[in-house]
Short mmCIF file of C-alpha atoms and ligand atoms in Angstrom, two decimals:
data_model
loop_
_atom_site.label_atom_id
_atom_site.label_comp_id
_atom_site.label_asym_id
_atom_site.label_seq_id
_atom_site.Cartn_x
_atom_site.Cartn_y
_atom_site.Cartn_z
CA UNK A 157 52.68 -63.85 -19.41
CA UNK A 158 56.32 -63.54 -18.74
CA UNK A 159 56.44 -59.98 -20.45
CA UNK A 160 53.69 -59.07 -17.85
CA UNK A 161 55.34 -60.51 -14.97
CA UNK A 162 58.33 -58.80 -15.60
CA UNK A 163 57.21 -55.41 -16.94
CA UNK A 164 54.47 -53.22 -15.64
CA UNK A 165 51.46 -51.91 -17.03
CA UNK A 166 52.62 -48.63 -16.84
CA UNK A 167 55.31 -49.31 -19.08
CA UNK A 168 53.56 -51.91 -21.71
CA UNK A 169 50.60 -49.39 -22.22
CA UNK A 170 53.30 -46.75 -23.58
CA UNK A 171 53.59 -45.68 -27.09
CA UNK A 172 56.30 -48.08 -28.92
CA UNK A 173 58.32 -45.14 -29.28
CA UNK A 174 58.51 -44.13 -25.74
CA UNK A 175 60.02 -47.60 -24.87
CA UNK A 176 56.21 -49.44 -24.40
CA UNK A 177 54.29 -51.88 -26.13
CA UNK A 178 51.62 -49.50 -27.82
CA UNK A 179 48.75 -51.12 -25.99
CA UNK A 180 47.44 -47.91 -24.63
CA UNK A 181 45.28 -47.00 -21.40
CA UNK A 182 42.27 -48.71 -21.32
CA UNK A 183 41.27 -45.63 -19.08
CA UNK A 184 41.63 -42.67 -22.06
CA UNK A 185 40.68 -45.17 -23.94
CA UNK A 186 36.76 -44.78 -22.15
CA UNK A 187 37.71 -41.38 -21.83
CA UNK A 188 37.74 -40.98 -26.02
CA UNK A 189 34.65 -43.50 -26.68
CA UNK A 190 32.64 -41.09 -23.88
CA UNK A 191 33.65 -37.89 -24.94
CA UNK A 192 32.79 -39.11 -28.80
CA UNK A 193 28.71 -38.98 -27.73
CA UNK A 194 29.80 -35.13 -26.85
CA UNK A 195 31.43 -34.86 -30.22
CA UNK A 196 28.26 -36.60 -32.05
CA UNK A 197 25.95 -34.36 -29.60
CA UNK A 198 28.21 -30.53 -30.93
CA UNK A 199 29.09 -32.34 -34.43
CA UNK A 200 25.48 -32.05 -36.43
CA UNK A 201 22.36 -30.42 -34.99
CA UNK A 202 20.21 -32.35 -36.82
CA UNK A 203 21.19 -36.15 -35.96
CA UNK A 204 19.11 -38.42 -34.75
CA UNK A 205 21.31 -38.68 -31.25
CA UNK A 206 21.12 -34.61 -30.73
CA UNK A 207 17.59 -34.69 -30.80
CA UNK A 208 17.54 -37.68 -28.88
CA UNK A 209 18.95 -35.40 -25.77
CA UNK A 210 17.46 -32.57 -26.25
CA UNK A 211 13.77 -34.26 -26.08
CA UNK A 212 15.07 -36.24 -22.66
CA UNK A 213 16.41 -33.47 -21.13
CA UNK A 214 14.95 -30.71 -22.58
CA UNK A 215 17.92 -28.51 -22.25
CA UNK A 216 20.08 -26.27 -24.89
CA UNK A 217 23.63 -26.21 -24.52
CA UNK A 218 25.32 -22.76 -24.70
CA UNK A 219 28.12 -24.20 -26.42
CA UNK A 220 28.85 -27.04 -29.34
CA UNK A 221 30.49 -29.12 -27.09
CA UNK A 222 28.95 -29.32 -24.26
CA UNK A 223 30.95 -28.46 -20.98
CA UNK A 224 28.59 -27.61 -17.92
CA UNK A 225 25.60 -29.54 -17.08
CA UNK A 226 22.23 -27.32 -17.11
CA UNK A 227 19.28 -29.93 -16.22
CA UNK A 228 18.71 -33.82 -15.67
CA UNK A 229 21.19 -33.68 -12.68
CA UNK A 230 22.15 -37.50 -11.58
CA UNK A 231 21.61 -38.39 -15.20
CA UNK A 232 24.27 -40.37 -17.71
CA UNK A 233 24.47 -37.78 -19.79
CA UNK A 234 24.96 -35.21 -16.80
CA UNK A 235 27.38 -37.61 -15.83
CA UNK A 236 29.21 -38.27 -18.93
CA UNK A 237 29.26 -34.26 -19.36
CA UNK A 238 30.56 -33.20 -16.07
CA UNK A 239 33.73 -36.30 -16.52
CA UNK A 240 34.51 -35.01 -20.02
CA UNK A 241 34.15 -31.31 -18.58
CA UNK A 242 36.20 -31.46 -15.38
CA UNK A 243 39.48 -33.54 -17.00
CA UNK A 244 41.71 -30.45 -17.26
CA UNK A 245 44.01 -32.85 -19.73
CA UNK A 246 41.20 -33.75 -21.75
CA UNK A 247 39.86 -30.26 -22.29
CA UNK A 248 44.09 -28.66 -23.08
CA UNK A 249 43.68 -31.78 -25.59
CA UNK A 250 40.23 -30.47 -27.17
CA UNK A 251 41.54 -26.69 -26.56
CA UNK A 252 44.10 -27.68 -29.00
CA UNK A 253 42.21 -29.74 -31.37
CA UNK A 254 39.06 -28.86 -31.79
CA UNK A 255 37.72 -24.99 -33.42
CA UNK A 256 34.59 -24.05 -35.14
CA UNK A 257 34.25 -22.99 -38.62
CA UNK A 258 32.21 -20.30 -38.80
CA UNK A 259 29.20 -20.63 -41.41
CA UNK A 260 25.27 -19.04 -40.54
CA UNK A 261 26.40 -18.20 -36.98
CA UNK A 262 23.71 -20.04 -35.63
CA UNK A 263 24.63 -22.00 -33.47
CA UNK A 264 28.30 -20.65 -32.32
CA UNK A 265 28.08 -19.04 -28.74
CA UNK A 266 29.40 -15.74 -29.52
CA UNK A 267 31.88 -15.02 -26.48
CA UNK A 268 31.91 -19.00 -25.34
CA UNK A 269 32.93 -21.02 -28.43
CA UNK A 270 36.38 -21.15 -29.72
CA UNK A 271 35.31 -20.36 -33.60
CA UNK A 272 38.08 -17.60 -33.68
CA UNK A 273 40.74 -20.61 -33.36
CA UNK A 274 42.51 -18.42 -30.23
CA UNK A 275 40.39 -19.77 -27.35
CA UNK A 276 37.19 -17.87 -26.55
CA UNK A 277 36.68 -14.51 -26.25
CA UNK A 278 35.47 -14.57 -23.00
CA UNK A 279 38.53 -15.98 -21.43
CA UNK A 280 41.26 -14.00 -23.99
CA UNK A 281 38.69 -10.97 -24.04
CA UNK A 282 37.17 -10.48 -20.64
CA UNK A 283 38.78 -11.81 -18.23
CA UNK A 284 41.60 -10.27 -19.27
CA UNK A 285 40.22 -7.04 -19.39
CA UNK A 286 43.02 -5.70 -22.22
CA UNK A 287 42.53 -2.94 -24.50
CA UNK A 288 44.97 -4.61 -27.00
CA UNK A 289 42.96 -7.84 -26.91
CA UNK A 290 40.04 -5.54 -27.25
CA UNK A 291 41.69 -4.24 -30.80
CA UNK A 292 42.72 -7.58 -31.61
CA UNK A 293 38.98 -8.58 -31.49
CA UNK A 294 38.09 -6.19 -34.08
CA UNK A 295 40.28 -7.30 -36.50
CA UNK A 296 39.27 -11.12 -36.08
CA UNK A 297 35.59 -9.38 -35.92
CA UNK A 298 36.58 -7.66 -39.14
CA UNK A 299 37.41 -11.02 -40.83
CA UNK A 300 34.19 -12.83 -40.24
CA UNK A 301 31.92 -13.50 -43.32
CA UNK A 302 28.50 -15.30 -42.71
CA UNK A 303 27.18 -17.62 -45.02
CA UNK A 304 23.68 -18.32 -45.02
CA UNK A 305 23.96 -21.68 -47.00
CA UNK A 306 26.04 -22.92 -44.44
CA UNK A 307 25.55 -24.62 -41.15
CA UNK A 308 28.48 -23.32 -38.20
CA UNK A 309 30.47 -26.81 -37.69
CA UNK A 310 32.78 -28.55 -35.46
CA UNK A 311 36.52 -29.57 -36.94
CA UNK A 312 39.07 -31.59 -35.24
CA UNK A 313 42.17 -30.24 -35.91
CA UNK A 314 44.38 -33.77 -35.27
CA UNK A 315 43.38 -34.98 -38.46
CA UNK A 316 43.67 -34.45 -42.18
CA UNK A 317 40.44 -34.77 -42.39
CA UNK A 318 38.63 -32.73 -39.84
CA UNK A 319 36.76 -35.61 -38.88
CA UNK A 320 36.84 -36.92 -35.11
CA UNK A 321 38.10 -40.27 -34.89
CA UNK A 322 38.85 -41.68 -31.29
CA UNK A 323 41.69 -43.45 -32.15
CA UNK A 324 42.86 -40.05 -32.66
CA UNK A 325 41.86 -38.46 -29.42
CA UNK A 326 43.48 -41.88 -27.73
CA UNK A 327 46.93 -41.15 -29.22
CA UNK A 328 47.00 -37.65 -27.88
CA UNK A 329 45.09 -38.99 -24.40
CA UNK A 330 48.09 -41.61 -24.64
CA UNK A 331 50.96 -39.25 -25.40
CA UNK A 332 53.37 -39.51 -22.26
CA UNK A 333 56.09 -36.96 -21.49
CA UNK A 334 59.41 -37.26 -23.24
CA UNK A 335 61.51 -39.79 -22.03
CA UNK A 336 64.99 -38.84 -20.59
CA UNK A 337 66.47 -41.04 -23.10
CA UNK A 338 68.02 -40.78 -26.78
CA UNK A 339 67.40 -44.48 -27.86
CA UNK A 340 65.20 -44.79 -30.66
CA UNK A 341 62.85 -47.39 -29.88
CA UNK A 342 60.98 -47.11 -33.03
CA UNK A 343 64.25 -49.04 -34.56
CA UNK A 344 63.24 -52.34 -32.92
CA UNK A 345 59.92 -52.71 -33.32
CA UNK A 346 60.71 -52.26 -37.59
CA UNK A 347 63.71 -55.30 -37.70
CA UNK A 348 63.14 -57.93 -39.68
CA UNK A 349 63.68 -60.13 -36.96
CA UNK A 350 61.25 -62.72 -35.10
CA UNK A 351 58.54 -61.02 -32.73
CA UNK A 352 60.24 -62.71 -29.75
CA UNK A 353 63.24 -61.30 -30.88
CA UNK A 354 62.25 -58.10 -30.57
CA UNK A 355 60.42 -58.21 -27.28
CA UNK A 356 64.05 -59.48 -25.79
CA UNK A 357 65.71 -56.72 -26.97
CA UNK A 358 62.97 -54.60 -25.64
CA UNK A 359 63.38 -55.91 -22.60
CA UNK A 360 66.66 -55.79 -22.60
CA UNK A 361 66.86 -51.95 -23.30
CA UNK A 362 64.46 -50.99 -20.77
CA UNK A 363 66.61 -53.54 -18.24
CA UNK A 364 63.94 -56.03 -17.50
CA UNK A 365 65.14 -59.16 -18.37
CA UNK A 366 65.74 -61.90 -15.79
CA UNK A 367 69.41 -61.44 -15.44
CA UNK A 368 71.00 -63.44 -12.51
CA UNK A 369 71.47 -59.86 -10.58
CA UNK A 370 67.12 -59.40 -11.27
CA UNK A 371 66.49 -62.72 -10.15
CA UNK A 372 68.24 -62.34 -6.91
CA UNK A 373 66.37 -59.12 -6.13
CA UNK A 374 63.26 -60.62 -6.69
CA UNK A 375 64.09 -63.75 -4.21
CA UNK A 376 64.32 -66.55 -6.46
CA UNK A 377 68.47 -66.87 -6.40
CA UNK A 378 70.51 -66.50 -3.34
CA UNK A 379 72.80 -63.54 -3.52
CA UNK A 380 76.00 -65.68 -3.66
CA UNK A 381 74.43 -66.43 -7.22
CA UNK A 382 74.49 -63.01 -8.75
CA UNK A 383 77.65 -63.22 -10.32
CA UNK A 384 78.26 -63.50 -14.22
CA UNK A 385 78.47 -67.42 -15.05
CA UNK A 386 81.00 -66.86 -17.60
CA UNK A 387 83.48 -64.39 -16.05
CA UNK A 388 82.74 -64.87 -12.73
CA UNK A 389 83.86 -62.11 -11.58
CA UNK A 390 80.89 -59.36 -11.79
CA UNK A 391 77.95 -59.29 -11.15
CA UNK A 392 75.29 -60.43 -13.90
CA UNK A 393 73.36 -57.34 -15.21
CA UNK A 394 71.95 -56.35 -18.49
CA UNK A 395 75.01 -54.21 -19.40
CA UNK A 396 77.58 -56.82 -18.42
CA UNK A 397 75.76 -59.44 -19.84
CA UNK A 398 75.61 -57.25 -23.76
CA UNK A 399 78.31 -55.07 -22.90
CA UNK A 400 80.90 -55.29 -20.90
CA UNK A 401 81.63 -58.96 -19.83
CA UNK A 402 85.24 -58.79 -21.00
CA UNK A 403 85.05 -62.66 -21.58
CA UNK A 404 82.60 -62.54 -24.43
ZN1 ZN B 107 80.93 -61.64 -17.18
#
């Protein structure tokens, strides 16, 4: 309780290594478990679960992963479609993991699907309206070999094994932006040193502990306190309580 009182959310859901606890967002967190019912839906045509949606709602996606909603407005799995569709983070994340392999053809949307790992050709083809792009497609045309014997599949790219795993999806949903610092936190966390150990020196690195300087700003010491006990002269803050308290 005292890590929580002292440190926010924000900064315990980090990654370890970008100076957080590694407890992730509970938020991408959903985000992963929901968008895994699109990846079981685009995954294998013939499971129990894509059949299960296409007798409810009667519909046929135009791609394997389903991005705009076609019938059974108001429904959870209109719902769940149009979430996973509108997050502009989570679809760059899928944009960069995800790509169709390429076997009968059947069921890859020709100009929708990214099966040419590049994006689809719609948006790098037609929108764009190039003549070089035009060429380019003829050559990855050129390239294509159908196989009867085998069924057009989805791969996720994040892993070895081209399976989707939302503990995957969760570490990319989870990734934050680089940290304007050069301490390695990943150091701590591996010391052979006591849990409680380690959380103080956390704490200490990302300046939350209750220093006499923290606990006047939060109203619990009067400001004549804030000085160091044992030099007296400065006032008590991480740094000159580790560092540079020239009487330790
Ligand atoms: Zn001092």
């Amino acid at each position: 309780m005292w890590v929580q009182a002292n440190v926010g959310w924000s900064t315990v859901s980090l990654p370890k290594s970008a100076s957080g606890l590694g407890i992730g967002s509970l938020r991408n967190k959903n985000k992963a478990l929901l968008f895994k019912w699109l990846w079981r839906y685009g995954s294998k045509e013939s499971s129990i679960w894509n059949d299960v949606i296409k007798s409810i709602y009667n519909t046929k996606y135009s791609s394997l992963i389903p991005q705009d909603h076609i019938s059974g407005a108001g429904s959870t799995w209109s719902r769940l479609v149009n979430h996973c569709g509108k997050d502009t983070r989570l679809q760059n994340i899928l944009n960069n993991n995800t790509m169709m392999l390429v076997g009968n053809g059947k069921r890859i949307e020709f100009w929708l699907d990214d099966w040419t790992d590049n994006g689809s050709l719609a948006k790098k083809v037609l929108r764009g309206r190039n003549t070089r792009l035009l060429a380019k497609m003829y050559v990855i045309l050129s390239r294509v070999q159908l196989d009867k014997e085998t069924e057009d599949r989805l791969v996720w790219k994040a892993n070895n094994t081209e399976r989707f795993w939302v503990k995957s999806l969760c570490g990319l949903l989870n990734l934050s932006p680089p940290l304007n610092t050069v301490f390695s936190f990943k150091g701590i966390w591996r010391g052979l040193v006591p849990p409680k150990v380690k959380v103080f020196c956390w704490m200490a690195i990302i300046n939350k502990i209750n220093t006499r300087s923290m606990l006047v700003r939060r109203g619990i010491l009067d400001t004549s306190a804030a000085n160091c006990p044992i030099c007296l002269v400065e006032e008590e803050m991480v740094d000159h309580l580790f560092i540079h308290c020239y009487k330790h």
